[in-house]
PDB file of C-alpha atoms in Angstrom:
ATOM      1  CA  MET O   1      -5.733   8.058  12.740  1.00  0.00           C
ATOM      2  CA  ARG O   2      -4.491   9.374   9.475  1.00  0.00           C
ATOM      3  CA  ARG O   3      -6.698   9.362   6.536  1.00  0.00           C
ATOM      4  CA  LEU O   4      -5.261   8.772   2.881  1.00  0.00           C
ATOM      5  CA  LEU O   5      -8.204  10.578   0.616  1.00  0.00           C
ATOM      6  CA  VAL O   6      -8.913   8.613  -2.521  1.00  0.00           C
ATOM      7  CA  SER O   7      -9.892  11.718  -4.184  1.00  0.00           C
ATOM      8  CA  THR O   8      -9.347  15.178  -3.814  1.00  0.00           C
ATOM      9  CA  ALA O   9     -12.128  16.332  -6.359  1.00  0.00           C
ATOM     10  CA  SER O  10     -14.697  18.664  -4.977  1.00  0.00           C
ATOM     11  CA  ARG O  11     -17.830  16.618  -3.003  1.00  0.00           C
ATOM     12  CA  GLY O  12     -20.275  19.639  -3.694  1.00  0.00           C
ATOM     13  CA  VAL O  13     -23.910  18.713  -5.129  1.00  0.00           C
ATOM     14  CA  GLU O  14     -25.817  20.014  -7.788  1.00  0.00           C
ATOM     15  CA  PRO O  15     -27.789  22.912  -7.575  1.00  0.00           C
ATOM     16  CA  GLY O  16     -31.790  23.158  -7.199  1.00  0.00           C
ATOM     17  CA  LEU O  17     -31.629  19.924  -5.429  1.00  0.00           C
ATOM     18  CA  SER O  18     -34.198  19.565  -2.759  1.00  0.00           C
ATOM     19  CA  SER O  19     -32.095  19.059   1.085  1.00  0.00           C
ATOM     20  CA  ARG O  20     -33.185  15.311   1.070  1.00  0.00           C
ATOM     21  CA  GLU O  21     -31.928  14.794  -2.634  1.00  0.00           C
ATOM     22  CA  GLN O  22     -28.679  17.078  -1.381  1.00  0.00           C
ATOM     23  CA  ARG O  23     -28.447  14.782   1.519  1.00  0.00           C
ATOM     24  CA  GLY O  24     -28.791  11.875  -0.699  1.00  0.00           C
ATOM     25  CA  ALA O  25     -25.951  13.177  -3.228  1.00  0.00           C
ATOM     26  CA  ARG O  26     -23.802  13.533  -0.259  1.00  0.00           C
ATOM     27  CA  ASP O  27     -24.299  10.009   0.966  1.00  0.00           C
ATOM     28  CA  MET O  28     -23.214   8.776  -2.791  1.00  0.00           C
ATOM     29  CA  THR O  29     -20.294  11.185  -2.492  1.00  0.00           C
ATOM     30  CA  SER O  30     -18.956   9.190   0.560  1.00  0.00           C
ATOM     31  CA  GLU O  31     -16.554   7.056  -0.820  1.00  0.00           C
ATOM     32  CA  PRO O  32     -16.637   3.310   0.216  1.00  0.00           C
ATOM     33  CA  GLU O  33     -12.981   2.570  -0.656  1.00  0.00           C
ATOM     34  CA  ASP O  34     -11.491   5.357   1.865  1.00  0.00           C
ATOM     35  CA  ARG O  35     -11.948   2.631   5.143  1.00  0.00           C
ATOM     36  CA  GLU O  36      -9.683   0.434   3.206  1.00  0.00           C
ATOM     37  CA  LEU O  37      -6.627   3.226   2.885  1.00  0.00           C
ATOM     38  CA  ASN O  38      -6.226   4.362   6.861  1.00  0.00           C
ATOM     39  CA  PHE O  39      -3.162   4.354   8.424  1.00  0.00           C
ATOM     40  CA  THR O  40      -3.088   4.529  12.294  1.00  0.00           C
ATOM     41  CA  THR O  41      -0.188   7.435  13.804  1.00  0.00           C
ATOM     42  CA  ALA O  42       1.600   4.363  14.662  1.00  0.00           C
ATOM     43  CA  GLU O  43       1.613   2.612  11.086  1.00  0.00           C
ATOM     44  CA  CYS O  44       2.667   6.020   9.611  1.00  0.00           C
ATOM     45  CA  ALA O  45       5.552   6.367  12.311  1.00  0.00           C
ATOM     46  CA  HIS O  46       6.634   2.612  11.377  1.00  0.00           C
ATOM     47  CA  ALA O  47       6.703   3.691   7.568  1.00  0.00           C
ATOM     48  CA  ALA O  48       8.894   7.053   8.659  1.00  0.00           C
ATOM     49  CA  LEU O  49      11.593   4.632  10.872  1.00  0.00           C
ATOM     50  CA  VAL O  50      11.677   2.014   7.524  1.00  0.00           C
ATOM     51  CA  VAL O  51      12.452   5.362   5.458  1.00  0.00           C
ATOM     52  CA  SER O  52      14.506   6.666   7.916  1.00  0.00           C
ATOM     53  CA  LEU O  53      17.036   4.009   8.126  1.00  0.00           C
ATOM     54  CA  VAL O  54      16.702   1.940   4.578  1.00  0.00           C
ATOM     55  CA  GLY O  55      16.107   5.325   2.834  1.00  0.00           C
ATOM     56  CA  PRO O  56      19.900   6.545   2.611  1.00  0.00           C
ATOM     57  CA  ILE O  57      21.053   2.984   2.085  1.00  0.00           C
ATOM     58  CA  VAL O  58      19.380   2.585  -1.142  1.00  0.00           C
ATOM     59  CA  PRO O  59      22.338   4.437  -3.256  1.00  0.00           C
ATOM     60  CA  ALA O  60      24.699   2.229  -1.920  1.00  0.00           C
ATOM     61  CA  LEU O  61      22.322  -0.987  -2.170  1.00  0.00           C
ATOM     62  CA  ALA O  62      21.820   0.105  -5.793  1.00  0.00           C
ATOM     63  CA  GLN O  63      25.747   0.434  -6.375  1.00  0.00           C
ATOM     64  CA  ALA O  64      26.275  -2.939  -4.746  1.00  0.00           C
ATOM     65  CA  LEU O  65      23.910  -4.994  -6.761  1.00  0.00           C
ATOM     66  CA  ALA O  66      25.199  -2.814  -9.929  1.00  0.00           C
ATOM     67  CA  PRO O  67      25.435  -2.930 -12.955  1.00  0.00           C
ATOM     68  CA  ARG O  68      22.081  -2.045 -14.135  1.00  0.00           C
ATOM     69  CA  THR O  69      20.198  -2.475 -11.069  1.00  0.00           C
ATOM     70  CA  GLU O  70      17.794   0.163  -9.664  1.00  0.00           C
ATOM     71  CA  VAL O  71      16.480   0.400  -5.849  1.00  0.00           C
ATOM     72  CA  VAL O  72      13.130   2.200  -5.132  1.00  0.00           C
ATOM     73  CA  LEU O  73      11.808   2.704  -1.553  1.00  0.00           C
ATOM     74  CA  HIS O  74       8.559   3.066  -1.099  1.00  0.00           C
ATOM     75  CA  ASN O  75       6.506   4.763   1.692  1.00  0.00           C
ATOM     76  CA  LEU O  76       2.970   3.476   1.285  1.00  0.00           C
ATOM     77  CA  THR O  77       1.480   5.865   3.909  1.00  0.00           C
ATOM     78  CA  ALA O  78       2.726   8.579   1.529  1.00  0.00           C
ATOM     79  CA  MET O  79      -0.083   7.330  -1.402  1.00  0.00           C
ATOM     80  CA  PRO O  80       0.001   8.187  -4.163  1.00  0.00           C
ATOM     81  CA  ASN O  81       3.381   9.985  -4.130  1.00  0.00           C
ATOM     82  CA  THR O  82       5.239   7.080  -2.432  1.00  0.00           C
ATOM     83  CA  ILE O  83       8.751   6.699  -3.637  1.00  0.00           C
ATOM     84  CA  ALA O  84      10.586   7.742  -0.803  1.00  0.00           C
ATOM     85  CA  ALA O  85      14.662   6.725  -1.897  1.00  0.00           C
ATOM     86  CA  ILE O  86      15.534   5.759  -5.251  1.00  0.00           C
ATOM     87  CA  GLY O  87      19.056   4.666  -7.054  1.00  0.00           C
ATOM     88  CA  GLY O  88      20.668   3.380 -10.077  1.00  0.00           C
ATOM     89  CA  ALA O  89      17.492   4.607 -11.527  1.00  0.00           C
ATOM     90  CA  ILE O  90      16.503   2.480 -14.936  1.00  0.00           C
ATOM     91  CA  THR O  91      12.754   3.588 -14.857  1.00  0.00           C
ATOM     92  CA  GLY O  92      13.158   7.296 -15.355  1.00  0.00           C
ATOM     93  CA  ARG O  93      11.601   7.828 -11.571  1.00  0.00           C
ATOM     94  CA  GLU O  94      12.154  10.206  -9.097  1.00  0.00           C
ATOM     95  CA  VAL O  95      11.448  10.725  -4.814  1.00  0.00           C
ATOM     96  CA  GLY O  96       8.076  12.017  -4.710  1.00  0.00           C
ATOM     97  CA  GLY O  97       7.064  10.062  -7.612  1.00  0.00           C
ATOM     98  CA  PRO O  98       3.914   7.333  -7.512  1.00  0.00           C
ATOM     99  CA  PRO O  99       3.910   3.215  -7.590  1.00  0.00           C
ATOM    100  CA  THR O 100       3.569   0.954 -10.360  1.00  0.00           C
ATOM    101  CA  ASP O 101       0.132  -0.408 -11.223  1.00  0.00           C
ATOM    102  CA  LEU O 102       1.296  -3.312  -9.592  1.00  0.00           C
ATOM    103  CA  GLY O 103       1.689  -1.516  -6.432  1.00  0.00           C
ATOM    104  CA  LEU O 104      -1.142  -0.084  -7.275  1.00  0.00           C
ATOM    105  CA  ARG O 105      -3.198  -2.945  -7.367  1.00  0.00           C
ATOM    106  CA  SER O 106      -1.482  -4.692  -4.464  1.00  0.00           C
ATOM    107  CA  PHE O 107      -2.321  -1.732  -2.361  1.00  0.00           C
ATOM    108  CA  LYS O 108      -5.810  -2.079  -2.972  1.00  0.00           C
ATOM    109  CA  GLU O 109      -5.523  -5.644  -2.402  1.00  0.00           C
ATOM    110  CA  GLY O 110      -3.789  -5.551   0.980  1.00  0.00           C
ATOM    111  CA  GLN O 111      -1.195  -7.356  -0.447  1.00  0.00           C
ATOM    112  CA  THR O 112       1.087  -8.856   2.220  1.00  0.00           C
ATOM    113  CA  ASP O 113       3.218 -11.353   0.401  1.00  0.00           C
ATOM    114  CA  HIS O 114       6.573 -10.428  -0.707  1.00  0.00           C
ATOM    115  CA  TRP O 115       6.972 -11.012  -4.645  1.00  0.00           C
ATOM    116  CA  LEU O 116       9.961 -12.288  -5.563  1.00  0.00           C
ATOM    117  CA  ARG O 117      11.576 -12.756  -9.209  1.00  0.00           C
ATOM    118  CA  TYR O 118       9.150 -11.600 -11.610  1.00  0.00           C
ATOM    119  CA  SER O 119       9.427 -10.010 -14.826  1.00  0.00           C
ATOM    120  CA  THR O 120       8.420  -6.511 -16.033  1.00  0.00           C
ATOM    121  CA  GLU O 121       8.908  -4.715 -18.824  1.00  0.00           C
ATOM    122  CA  LEU O 122       9.522  -0.620 -19.996  1.00  0.00           C
ATOM    123  CA  PRO O 123       7.690   1.012 -22.487  1.00  0.00           C
ATOM    124  CA  ASP O 124      10.648   1.036 -24.852  1.00  0.00           C
ATOM    125  CA  GLY O 125      11.283  -2.787 -24.417  1.00  0.00           C
ATOM    126  CA  LEU O 126      13.859  -3.120 -21.472  1.00  0.00           C
ATOM    127  CA  LYS O 127      13.344  -6.016 -19.654  1.00  0.00           C
ATOM    128  CA  MET O 128      13.489  -6.678 -16.121  1.00  0.00           C
ATOM    129  CA  ARG O 129      13.346  -8.916 -13.341  1.00  0.00           C
ATOM    130  CA  SER O 130      11.842  -7.131 -10.125  1.00  0.00           C
ATOM    131  CA  SER O 131      10.935  -7.741  -6.556  1.00  0.00           C
ATOM    132  CA  SER O 132       9.131  -6.348  -4.147  1.00  0.00           C
ATOM    133  CA  ILE O 133       9.931  -6.853  -0.119  1.00  0.00           C
ATOM    134  CA  TYR O 134       7.340  -5.479   1.772  1.00  0.00           C
ATOM    135  CA  PHE O 135       8.190  -4.017   5.764  1.00  0.00           C
ATOM    136  CA  HIS O 136       4.982  -4.563   7.951  1.00  0.00           C
ATOM    137  CA  ALA O 137       3.954  -2.357  11.196  1.00  0.00           C
ATOM    138  CA  PRO O 138       3.359  -4.376  14.186  1.00  0.00           C
ATOM    139  CA  SER O 139      -0.439  -4.047  13.425  1.00  0.00           C
ATOM    140  CA  GLY O 140       0.807  -6.698  10.452  1.00  0.00           C
ATOM    141  CA  LYS O 141       0.047  -4.123   7.800  1.00  0.00           C
ATOM    142  CA  PRO O 142       2.660  -3.339   4.928  1.00  0.00           C
ATOM    143  CA  VAL O 143       3.630   0.566   5.632  1.00  0.00           C
ATOM    144  CA  ALA O 144       6.465   0.184   2.390  1.00  0.00           C
ATOM    145  CA  CYS O 145       8.360  -1.628   0.235  1.00  0.00           C
ATOM    146  CA  LEU O 146      11.628  -2.084  -0.955  1.00  0.00           C
ATOM    147  CA  CYS O 147      11.558  -2.971  -5.123  1.00  0.00           C
ATOM    148  CA  LEU O 148      14.885  -4.242  -6.797  1.00  0.00           C
ATOM    149  CA  ASN O 149      14.680  -3.493 -10.936  1.00  0.00           C
ATOM    150  CA  ALA O 150      17.490  -5.380 -12.285  1.00  0.00           C
ATOM    151  CA  ASP O 151      17.881  -5.063 -16.361  1.00  0.00           C
ATOM    152  CA  ILE O 152      17.989  -8.293 -17.910  1.00  0.00           C
ATOM    153  CA  THR O 153      17.429  -7.327 -21.269  1.00  0.00           C
ATOM    154  CA  ALA O 154      21.049  -8.805 -22.938  1.00  0.00           C
ATOM    155  CA  LEU O 155      20.525 -11.589 -20.801  1.00  0.00           C
ATOM    156  CA  HIS O 156      16.756 -12.133 -22.684  1.00  0.00           C
ATOM    157  CA  GLN O 157      17.761 -11.636 -25.552  1.00  0.00           C
ATOM    158  CA  ALA O 158      21.178 -14.006 -25.453  1.00  0.00           C
ATOM    159  CA  GLN O 159      18.434 -16.641 -23.895  1.00  0.00           C
ATOM    160  CA  GLU O 160      16.090 -15.414 -27.129  1.00  0.00           C
ATOM    161  CA  ILE O 161      19.589 -16.760 -29.282  1.00  0.00           C
ATOM    162  CA  LEU O 162      20.076 -19.421 -27.876  1.00  0.00           C
ATOM    163  CA  ALA O 163      16.271 -20.648 -27.830  1.00  0.00           C
ATOM    164  CA  GLY O 164      16.284 -20.505 -31.591  1.00  0.00           C
ATOM    165  CA  LEU O 165      19.375 -22.083 -32.297  1.00  0.00           C
ATOM    166  CA  THR O 166      18.188 -25.187 -30.211  1.00  0.00           C
ATOM    167  CA  ALA O 167      14.771 -25.027 -31.019  1.00  0.00           C
ATOM    168  CA  THR O 168      12.986 -27.832 -32.908  1.00  0.00           C
ATOM    169  CA  ASP O 169       9.821 -26.216 -33.271  1.00  0.00           C
ATOM    170  CA  MET O 170       7.936 -26.371 -36.277  1.00  0.00           C
ATOM    171  CA  PRO O 171       8.615 -23.191 -38.601  1.00  0.00           C
ATOM    172  CA  GLY O 172       6.326 -19.676 -38.811  1.00  0.00           C
ATOM    173  CA  VAL O 173       4.543 -20.853 -35.610  1.00  0.00           C
ATOM    174  CA  GLU O 174       5.641 -18.010 -32.959  1.00  0.00           C
ATOM    175  CA  PRO O 175       4.998 -18.924 -29.231  1.00  0.00           C
ATOM    176  CA  GLY O 176       2.404 -16.584 -27.336  1.00  0.00           C
ATOM    177  CA  VAL O 177       4.065 -13.598 -25.600  1.00  0.00           C
ATOM    178  CA  ALA O 178       2.641 -12.593 -22.064  1.00  0.00           C
ATOM    179  CA  GLU O 179       1.631  -9.606 -21.279  1.00  0.00           C
ATOM    180  CA  PRO O 180       4.079  -7.528 -18.561  1.00  0.00           C
ATOM    181  CA  MET O 181       2.862  -7.921 -15.148  1.00  0.00           C
ATOM    182  CA  GLU O 182       3.602  -4.386 -13.954  1.00  0.00           C
ATOM    183  CA  THR O 183       4.413  -1.205 -16.274  1.00  0.00           C
ATOM    184  CA  PHE O 184       6.217   1.792 -14.867  1.00  0.00           C
ATOM    185  CA  ALA O 185       4.693   5.657 -14.863  1.00  0.00           C
ATOM    186  CA  ASP O 186       6.556   8.499 -14.412  1.00  0.00           C
ATOM    187  CA  SER O 187       3.929  10.349 -13.359  1.00  0.00           C
ATOM    188  CA  ILE O 188       0.614  10.470 -11.450  1.00  0.00           C
ATOM    189  CA  GLU O 189      -1.107  11.432 -14.534  1.00  0.00           C
ATOM    190  CA  ASN O 190       0.131   8.530 -16.792  1.00  0.00           C
ATOM    191  CA  LEU O 191      -0.008   5.856 -14.016  1.00  0.00           C
ATOM    192  CA  SER O 192      -3.865   7.135 -14.025  1.00  0.00           C
ATOM    193  CA  GLU O 193      -4.250   7.088 -18.049  1.00  0.00           C
ATOM    194  CA  GLY O 194      -2.510   3.526 -18.432  1.00  0.00           C
ATOM    195  CA  VAL O 195      -5.043   1.998 -15.557  1.00  0.00           C
ATOM    196  CA  LEU O 196      -7.725   3.223 -16.630  1.00  0.00           C
ATOM    197  CA  SER O 197      -7.278   2.456 -20.491  1.00  0.00           C
ATOM    198  CA  ARG O 198      -6.077  -1.124 -19.310  1.00  0.00           C
ATOM    199  CA  ALA O 199      -9.608  -1.327 -17.463  1.00  0.00           C
ATOM    200  CA  ILE O 200     -11.594  -0.041 -21.162  1.00  0.00           C
ATOM    201  CA  GLU O 201     -10.048  -2.577 -23.366  1.00  0.00           C
ATOM    202  CA  ALA O 202     -10.411  -5.578 -20.782  1.00  0.00           C
ATOM    203  CA  VAL O 203     -14.115  -4.805 -21.073  1.00  0.00           C
ATOM    204  CA  GLY O 204     -13.689  -5.280 -25.297  1.00  0.00           C
ATOM    205  CA  VAL O 205     -16.333  -2.818 -26.216  1.00  0.00           C
ATOM    206  CA  PRO O 206     -15.653   0.638 -27.573  1.00  0.00           C
ATOM    207  CA  VAL O 207     -16.763   3.403 -24.954  1.00  0.00           C
ATOM    208  CA  GLU O 208     -19.555   4.839 -27.445  1.00  0.00           C
ATOM    209  CA  LEU O 209     -21.213   1.493 -27.897  1.00  0.00           C
ATOM    210  CA  MET O 210     -20.705   0.740 -23.463  1.00  0.00           C
ATOM    211  CA  LYS O 211     -23.878  -0.145 -22.188  1.00  0.00           C
ATOM    212  CA  LYS O 212     -24.691   0.675 -18.028  1.00  0.00           C
ATOM    213  CA  VAL O 213     -23.354  -3.218 -17.667  1.00  0.00           C
ATOM    214  CA  HIS O 214     -19.935  -2.294 -19.479  1.00  0.00           C
ATOM    215  CA  LYS O 215     -18.873   0.764 -17.296  1.00  0.00           C
ATOM    216  CA  TYR O 216     -20.348  -0.999 -13.984  1.00  0.00           C
ATOM    217  CA  ALA O 217     -17.482  -3.695 -14.997  1.00  0.00           C
ATOM    218  CA  VAL O 218     -14.771  -1.380 -16.061  1.00  0.00           C
ATOM    219  CA  THR O 219     -15.605   0.676 -12.806  1.00  0.00           C
ATOM    220  CA  GLU O 220     -15.145  -2.765 -10.960  1.00  0.00           C
ATOM    221  CA  ASP O 221     -11.923  -3.362 -12.485  1.00  0.00           C
ATOM    222  CA  LEU O 222     -10.364   0.278 -11.510  1.00  0.00           C
ATOM    223  CA  ASN O 223     -11.789  -0.533  -7.947  1.00  0.00           C
ATOM    224  CA  ARG O 224      -9.461  -3.556  -8.084  1.00  0.00           C
ATOM    225  CA  ARG O 225      -6.877  -2.159  -9.281  1.00  0.00           C
ATOM    226  CA  GLY O 226      -6.638   0.843  -6.513  1.00  0.00           C
ATOM    227  CA  PHE O 227      -7.191   3.287  -9.416  1.00  0.00           C
ATOM    228  CA  PHE O 228      -9.458   5.291  -6.963  1.00  0.00           C
ATOM    229  CA  ALA O 229      -6.855   5.374  -4.643  1.00  0.00           C
ATOM    230  CA  LEU O 230      -5.136   8.678  -7.008  1.00  0.00           C
ATOM    231  CA  ARG O 231      -5.987  12.126  -6.430  1.00  0.00           C
ATOM    232  CA  GLY O 232      -9.310  13.053  -9.459  1.00  0.00           C
ATOM    233  CA  ALA O 233      -9.803   9.500 -10.247  1.00  0.00           C
ATOM    234  CA  VAL O 234     -13.758   9.857  -9.863  1.00  0.00           C
ATOM    235  CA  ASP O 235     -13.728  12.807 -12.262  1.00  0.00           C
ATOM    236  CA  GLN O 236     -11.445  11.434 -14.892  1.00  0.00           C
ATOM    237  CA  ALA O 237     -13.350   7.926 -14.832  1.00  0.00           C
ATOM    238  CA  ALA O 238     -16.296   9.733 -15.133  1.00  0.00           C
ATOM    239  CA  HIS O 239     -15.294  11.935 -18.298  1.00  0.00           C
ATOM    240  CA  GLU O 240     -13.758   8.527 -20.047  1.00  0.00           C
ATOM    241  CA  LEU O 241     -17.032   6.590 -19.630  1.00  0.00           C
ATOM    242  CA  GLY O 242     -19.276   9.276 -20.413  1.00  0.00           C
ATOM    243  CA  VAL O 243     -21.217   9.360 -16.919  1.00  0.00           C
ATOM    244  CA  SER O 244     -21.548  12.300 -13.888  1.00  0.00           C
ATOM    245  CA  ARG O 245     -19.295  11.691 -11.275  1.00  0.00           C
ATOM    246  CA  HIS O 246     -22.429  10.875  -9.026  1.00  0.00           C
ATOM    247  CA  THR O 247     -23.130   7.523 -11.361  1.00  0.00           C
ATOM    248  CA  ILE O 248     -19.025   6.131 -10.204  1.00  0.00           C
ATOM    249  CA  TYR O 249     -19.861   6.542  -6.751  1.00  0.00           C
ATOM    250  CA  ASN O 250     -23.160   4.679  -7.372  1.00  0.00           C
ATOM    251  CA  TYR O 251     -21.772   2.079  -9.001  1.00  0.00           C
ATOM    252  CA  LEU O 252     -18.933   2.536  -6.066  1.00  0.00           C
ATOM    253  CA  ASN O 253     -21.361   2.030  -3.644  1.00  0.00           C
ATOM    254  CA  GLU O 254     -23.137  -1.143  -5.223  1.00  0.00           C
ATOM    255  CA  LEU O 255     -19.593  -2.232  -5.243  1.00  0.00           C
ATOM    256  CA  GLN O 256     -18.921  -2.038  -1.427  1.00  0.00           C
ATOM    257  CA  GLY O 257     -22.616  -3.532  -1.229  1.00  0.00           C
ATOM    258  CA  GLU O 258     -21.683  -6.481  -3.131  1.00  0.00           C
ATOM    259  CA  HIS O 259     -18.660  -6.814  -0.804  1.00  0.00           C
ATOM    260  CA  ASP O 260     -20.033  -6.571   2.436  1.00  0.00           C
ATOM    261  CA  GLY O 261     -22.791  -9.043   1.720  1.00  0.00           C
ATOM    262  CA  ASP O 262     -20.083 -11.787   1.184  1.00  0.00           C
ATOM    263  CA  MET O 263     -18.902 -10.914   4.264  1.00  0.00           C
TER     264      MET O 263
END
């Protein structure tokens, strides 16, 4: 069975600890979420088959769906460098790049149903209509994903103009603007920084004023978002929250215990 490691950070223990304490530290650093990120040899082979069959037609598919449609094929067994093929690039990503934050969260949550016709937005304001179509191994586990991102900025602007011309709302009242469901990163570093900053913002307390309950909540949110599937995620979270990496592992073990208790 192939194992996808959640973090490549060193798992050494602090000097000066007794042998019993060292064994406890090693137990704390055994990432509880590793079990959720395993793919069997057969599942990896199925993903490779999908990439070999679908990958070559990705550029042609992007041309067929032109203008301004990006097609991206992800190999989920290669997490976090999932992009196996890309055509009609709109988001600035390349082969070997990471998934989006939505893709990462879907991977963590074991998403199996297709995501169709949802709205996404790039940092420069470009608006897209996206769909994520999963390929499943015979086991039922999703191992690859084909994503279609169509630039609908011009259509969206036309829609806003028409809405303005036909609006009967009272002046001075702005309708709420929904937060984009998905954001795009051109590197693993940018992806992890974005996921971490959104999790911290969601708690609503500055890091310097956070207590344990707040930092635990951030860790829980990061775990839900699939953040710890990224390399160095534990160290990065520990640095941003001002705690030790062992504290993060403790939080994750507590979360795993709560999850096991619900089963």
